[in-house]
Backbone as JSON Lines, residues from 0, in Angstrom:
{"i":0,"aa":"M","n":[43.82,-180.91,-5.78],"ca":[44.31,-181.52,-4.63],"c":[45.54,-182.63,-4.99]}
{"i":1,"aa":"F","n":[46.51,-182.82,-4.4],"ca":[47.43,-183.86,-4.67],"c":[47.1,-185.04,-4.51]}
{"i":2,"aa":"N","n":[47.38,-186.07,-5.7],"ca":[46.94,-187.5,-5.5],"c":[48.07,-188.03,-5.62]}
{"i":3,"aa":"P","n":[48.42,-188.73,-4.6],"ca":[49.86,-189.39,-4.72],"c":[50.03,-190.76,-5.46]}
{"i":4,"aa":"H","n":[48.75,-190.86,-5.96],"ca":[49.0,-192.18,-7.11],"c":[49.17,-191.88,-8.27]}
{"i":5,"aa":"E","n":[48.71,-190.46,-8.85],"ca":[49.01,-189.9,-10.04],"c":[50.6,-190.1,-10.38]}
{"i":6,"aa":"V","n":[51.15,-190.2,-11.71],"ca":[52.32,-190.05,-12.29],"c":[52.33,-188.87,-12.65]}
{"i":7,"aa":"P","n":[53.21,-187.93,-12.43],"ca":[53.53,-186.81,-13.13],"c":[53.78,-187.01,-14.56]}
{"i":8,"aa":"M","n":[53.21,-185.89,-15.7],"ca":[53.41,-185.75,-16.91],"c":[54.79,-185.9,-17.33]}
{"i":9,"aa":"S","n":[55.76,-185.18,-16.64],"ca":[57.21,-185.15,-17.07],"c":[57.79,-186.45,-16.56]}
{"i":10,"aa":"N","n":[57.34,-187.41,-15.89],"ca":[57.97,-188.72,-15.69],"c":[57.33,-189.69,-16.33]}
{"i":11,"aa":"N","n":[57.02,-189.63,-17.48],"ca":[56.19,-190.95,-18.12],"c":[57.24,-191.95,-18.7]}
{"i":12,"aa":"A","n":[56.6,-193.21,-18.89],"ca":[57.28,-194.29,-19.02],"c":[58.28,-194.35,-20.57]}
{"i":13,"aa":"H","n":[57.74,-193.25,-21.13],"ca":[58.63,-193.15,-22.74],"c":[59.82,-192.58,-22.64]}
{"i":14,"aa":"T","n":[60.11,-191.97,-21.24],"ca":[61.66,-191.06,-21.43],"c":[62.83,-192.06,-21.41]}
{"i":15,"aa":"S","n":[63.75,-191.95,-22.0],"ca":[65.07,-192.69,-21.75],"c":[65.67,-192.5,-20.4]}
{"i":16,"aa":"P","n":[66.48,-193.39,-19.8],"ca":[67.08,-193.55,-18.62],"c":[68.02,-192.36,-18.56]}
{"i":17,"aa":"R","n":[68.09,-191.6,-17.98],"ca":[69.03,-190.33,-17.51],"c":[70.46,-191.02,-17.79]}
{"i":18,"aa":"P","n":[71.15,-190.54,-18.83],"ca":[72.48,-190.55,-19.3],"c":[73.64,-190.52,-17.97]}
{"i":19,"aa":"E","n":[73.53,-189.37,-17.21],"ca":[74.52,-188.98,-16.44],"c":[74.28,-190.15,-15.49]}
{"i":20,"aa":"L","n":[73.52,-191.19,-15.08],"ca":[73.08,-192.06,-14.08],"c":[74.42,-193.18,-14.88]}
{"i":21,"aa":"K","n":[74.69,-193.42,-15.99],"ca":[75.42,-194.48,-16.46],"c":[76.86,-194.05,-16.49]}
{"i":22,"aa":"R","n":[77.66,-193.99,-15.51],"ca":[79.0,-193.53,-15.07],"c":[80.1,-194.43,-15.96]}
{"i":23,"aa":"K","n":[80.97,-194.1,-16.57],"ca":[82.06,-195.03,-16.71],"c":[82.23,-195.87,-15.53]}
{"i":24,"aa":"G","n":[82.64,-197.17,-16.31],"ca":[83.45,-197.96,-15.25],"c":[82.31,-198.85,-14.12]}
{"i":25,"aa":"L","n":[80.97,-198.52,-14.34],"ca":[80.1,-198.82,-13.24],"c":[79.16,-200.12,-13.84]}
{"i":26,"aa":"T","n":[79.82,-200.65,-15.03],"ca":[78.94,-202.02,-15.58],"c":[79.22,-203.3,-14.62]}
{"i":27,"aa":"E","n":[77.95,-203.79,-14.75],"ca":[77.91,-205.11,-14.13],"c":[78.93,-206.26,-14.61]}
{"i":28,"aa":"Q","n":[79.64,-206.92,-13.89],"ca":[80.3,-207.95,-14.17],"c":[79.68,-209.44,-14.2]}
{"i":29,"aa":"P","n":[79.84,-210.38,-15.15],"ca":[79.19,-211.49,-15.18],"c":[79.78,-212.38,-14.06]}
{"i":30,"aa":"L","n":[78.37,-213.08,-13.42],"ca":[79.23,-213.84,-12.37],"c":[80.21,-215.01,-12.8]}
{"i":31,"aa":"Q","n":[79.75,-215.27,-14.06],"ca":[80.59,-216.26,-14.92],"c":[82.22,-215.89,-14.97]}
{"i":32,"aa":"A","n":[82.56,-214.82,-14.57],"ca":[83.81,-214.57,-14.46],"c":[84.73,-215.25,-13.24]}
{"i":33,"aa":"A","n":[84.0,-215.77,-12.23],"ca":[84.43,-216.31,-11.05],"c":[84.89,-217.58,-11.48]}
{"i":34,"aa":"Q","n":[84.28,-218.27,-12.71],"ca":[84.86,-219.62,-12.95],"c":[86.34,-219.36,-13.4]}
{"i":35,"aa":"I","n":[87.09,-218.59,-13.51],"ca":[88.33,-218.32,-14.11],"c":[88.78,-217.94,-13.04]}
{"i":36,"aa":"S","n":[89.9,-218.5,-12.22],"ca":[90.89,-218.51,-10.96],"c":[91.36,-217.52,-11.03]}
{"i":37,"aa":"E","n":[92.24,-216.86,-12.47],"ca":[92.8,-215.54,-12.1],"c":[92.14,-214.5,-12.35]}
{"i":38,"aa":"A","n":[90.84,-214.42,-12.75],"ca":[89.89,-213.68,-13.02],"c":[89.99,-212.44,-11.65]}
{"i":39,"aa":"L","n":[90.12,-211.26,-11.81],"ca":[89.96,-210.22,-10.86],"c":[88.52,-209.35,-10.95]}
{"i":40,"aa":"L","n":[88.18,-209.97,-9.88],"ca":[86.32,-209.72,-9.29],"c":[86.02,-208.49,-8.49]}
{"i":41,"aa":"K","n":[85.35,-207.67,-8.99],"ca":[84.52,-206.4,-8.47],"c":[84.44,-206.87,-7.18]}
{"i":42,"aa":"L","n":[83.88,-205.94,-6.33],"ca":[83.42,-205.81,-4.88],"c":[81.93,-206.49,-5.09]}
{"i":43,"aa":"K","n":[81.3,-205.92,-6.04],"ca":[79.84,-206.31,-6.04],"c":[79.59,-207.72,-6.58]}
{"i":44,"aa":"T","n":[80.36,-208.21,-7.5],"ca":[80.79,-209.59,-7.6],"c":[80.98,-210.56,-6.62]}
{"i":45,"aa":"V","n":[81.94,-210.23,-5.86],"ca":[82.21,-210.9,-4.46],"c":[81.18,-211.01,-3.46]}
{"i":46,"aa":"Q","n":[80.26,-210.02,-3.46],"ca":[79.14,-209.92,-2.39],"c":[78.13,-210.75,-3.15]}
{"i":47,"aa":"A","n":[77.97,-210.69,-4.38],"ca":[76.94,-211.59,-4.94],"c":[77.28,-213.03,-4.89]}
{"i":48,"aa":"L","n":[78.44,-213.37,-4.91],"ca":[79.02,-214.73,-5.13],"c":[79.04,-215.28,-3.33]}
{"i":49,"aa":"T","n":[79.33,-214.52,-2.53],"ca":[79.67,-215.01,-1.32],"c":[78.42,-214.35,-0.32]}
{"i":50,"aa":"G","n":[77.24,-213.82,-0.66],"ca":[76.27,-213.54,0.12],"c":[76.45,-212.26,1.35]}
{"i":51,"aa":"L","n":[77.85,-211.8,1.12],"ca":[78.34,-211.0,2.13],"c":[78.06,-209.57,1.7]}
{"i":52,"aa":"G","n":[77.72,-208.67,2.61],"ca":[77.84,-207.27,2.55],"c":[79.17,-206.53,2.29]}
{"i":53,"aa":"K","n":[79.2,-205.58,1.82],"ca":[80.06,-204.79,1.65],"c":[81.12,-204.57,2.93]}
{"i":54,"aa":"T","n":[80.5,-204.36,4.08],"ca":[81.15,-204.19,5.5],"c":[81.77,-205.7,5.7]}
{"i":55,"aa":"S","n":[81.02,-206.7,5.72],"ca":[81.52,-207.99,5.93],"c":[82.79,-208.4,5.21]}
{"i":56,"aa":"V","n":[82.96,-207.79,3.82],"ca":[84.05,-208.4,2.74],"c":[85.26,-207.23,3.61]}
{"i":57,"aa":"Y","n":[84.96,-206.19,3.78],"ca":[85.97,-205.47,4.4],"c":[86.45,-205.9,5.82]}
{"i":58,"aa":"A","n":[85.48,-206.57,6.34],"ca":[86.06,-207.15,8.0],"c":[86.99,-208.43,7.39]}
{"i":59,"aa":"R","n":[86.46,-209.0,6.46],"ca":[87.38,-210.21,6.38],"c":[88.77,-209.82,5.51]}
{"i":60,"aa":"I","n":[88.78,-208.79,4.98],"ca":[89.98,-208.3,4.78],"c":[90.77,-208.0,5.41]}
{"i":61,"aa":"K","n":[90.45,-207.1,6.66],"ca":[90.84,-206.83,7.72],"c":[91.5,-208.15,8.74]}
{"i":62,"aa":"T","n":[90.71,-209.14,8.79],"ca":[91.16,-210.41,9.5],"c":[92.2,-211.29,8.33]}
{"i":63,"aa":"G","n":[92.31,-210.97,7.25],"ca":[93.22,-211.69,6.4],"c":[92.76,-212.67,5.49]}
{"i":64,"aa":"E","n":[91.32,-213.02,5.82],"ca":[90.65,-213.87,4.9],"c":[90.51,-213.69,3.46]}
{"i":65,"aa":"F","n":[90.31,-212.49,3.23],"ca":[90.5,-211.82,1.82],"c":[91.66,-211.31,1.39]}
{"i":66,"aa":"R","n":[92.23,-211.45,0.47],"ca":[93.64,-210.63,0.19],"c":[93.23,-209.79,-1.19]}
{"i":67,"aa":"P","n":[92.92,-208.14,-1.22],"ca":[92.43,-207.71,-2.56],"c":[93.71,-207.21,-2.9]}
{"i":68,"aa":"I","n":[93.38,-206.77,-4.28],"ca":[94.41,-206.43,-5.34],"c":[93.84,-204.86,-5.66]}
{"i":69,"aa":"H","n":[95.01,-204.14,-5.06],"ca":[94.72,-202.73,-5.25],"c":[95.03,-201.81,-6.72]}
{"i":70,"aa":"L","n":[94.32,-201.89,-7.34],"ca":[94.56,-201.16,-8.8],"c":[95.07,-199.69,-8.7]}
{"i":71,"aa":"S","n":[94.35,-199.02,-7.94],"ca":[94.84,-197.93,-7.57],"c":[94.4,-197.49,-6.11]}
{"i":72,"aa":"K","n":[93.85,-196.28,-5.95],"ca":[93.53,-195.69,-4.58],"c":[92.05,-196.34,-4.39]}
{"i":73,"aa":"R","n":[91.21,-196.16,-5.29],"ca":[89.94,-196.45,-5.24],"c":[89.43,-197.87,-5.98]}
{"i":74,"aa":"A","n":[89.97,-198.28,-6.79],"ca":[89.99,-199.77,-7.52],"c":[90.6,-200.93,-6.26]}
{"i":75,"aa":"V","n":[89.62,-201.59,-6.09],"ca":[89.91,-202.82,-5.58],"c":[89.32,-204.16,-6.29]}
{"i":76,"aa":"R","n":[90.28,-205.21,-6.29],"ca":[89.67,-206.5,-7.06],"c":[90.15,-207.56,-6.37]}
{"i":77,"aa":"F","n":[89.61,-208.54,-6.63],"ca":[89.64,-209.75,-5.54],"c":[89.93,-211.09,-6.55]}
{"i":78,"aa":"R","n":[91.27,-211.79,-6.51],"ca":[91.01,-213.06,-7.01],"c":[90.24,-214.01,-7.1]}
{"i":79,"aa":"A","n":[89.59,-214.23,-8.13],"ca":[88.44,-215.47,-8.14],"c":[88.93,-216.7,-7.63]}
{"i":80,"aa":"G","n":[90.12,-217.07,-7.72],"ca":[90.42,-218.08,-7.33],"c":[90.48,-218.53,-5.84]}
{"i":81,"aa":"D","n":[90.7,-217.0,-4.95],"ca":[90.76,-216.96,-3.82],"c":[89.38,-216.94,-3.21]}
{"i":82,"aa":"I","n":[88.34,-216.28,-3.77],"ca":[86.89,-216.43,-3.31],"c":[86.66,-217.87,-3.5]}
{"i":83,"aa":"Q","n":[86.9,-218.7,-4.52],"ca":[86.43,-220.26,-4.83],"c":[86.82,-220.85,-3.66]}
{"i":84,"aa":"A","n":[88.04,-220.76,-3.35],"ca":[88.69,-221.6,-2.0],"c":[88.18,-220.84,-0.62]}
{"i":85,"aa":"W","n":[87.9,-219.44,-0.47],"ca":[87.25,-219.3,0.49],"c":[85.66,-220.12,0.46]}
{"i":86,"aa":"L","n":[84.79,-219.85,-0.35],"ca":[83.74,-220.66,-0.45],"c":[83.96,-222.09,-0.2]}
{"i":87,"aa":"Q","n":[84.65,-222.93,-0.76],"ca":[84.76,-224.32,-0.55],"c":[84.86,-224.59,1.14]}
{"i":88,"aa":"A","n":[86.0,-223.86,1.61],"ca":[86.12,-223.98,3.05],"c":[84.96,-223.5,3.66]}
{"i":89,"aa":"Q","n":[83.99,-222.54,3.64],"ca":[82.99,-222.64,4.22],"c":[81.94,-223.56,4.24]}
{"i":90,"aa":"G","n":[82.32,-224.37,3.16],"ca":[81.4,-225.5,3.25],"c":[81.68,-226.97,3.93]}
{"i":91,"aa":"Q","n":[82.81,-226.62,5.04],"ca":[83.45,-227.74,5.23],"c":[82.72,-228.1,6.39]}
């Protein structure tokens, strides 16, 4: 009989993470990058700094609150100084 609490033998803790999950370009960006006003921040970093979700960030792009920098069709970055200024304005 199947026991849901048993871990299958092929899935033991000694196996290394699957390398195909570590795709190029998906590395984390340190939050300290936001301290440099000219730094270009990734969407995930902006989300971490602002506490906003992806949809909320894109809604603010649509209203003009955030001005993204398009590096390519799929690569969007945000200037750290703009995000810092937005955060300060929210504190008023």
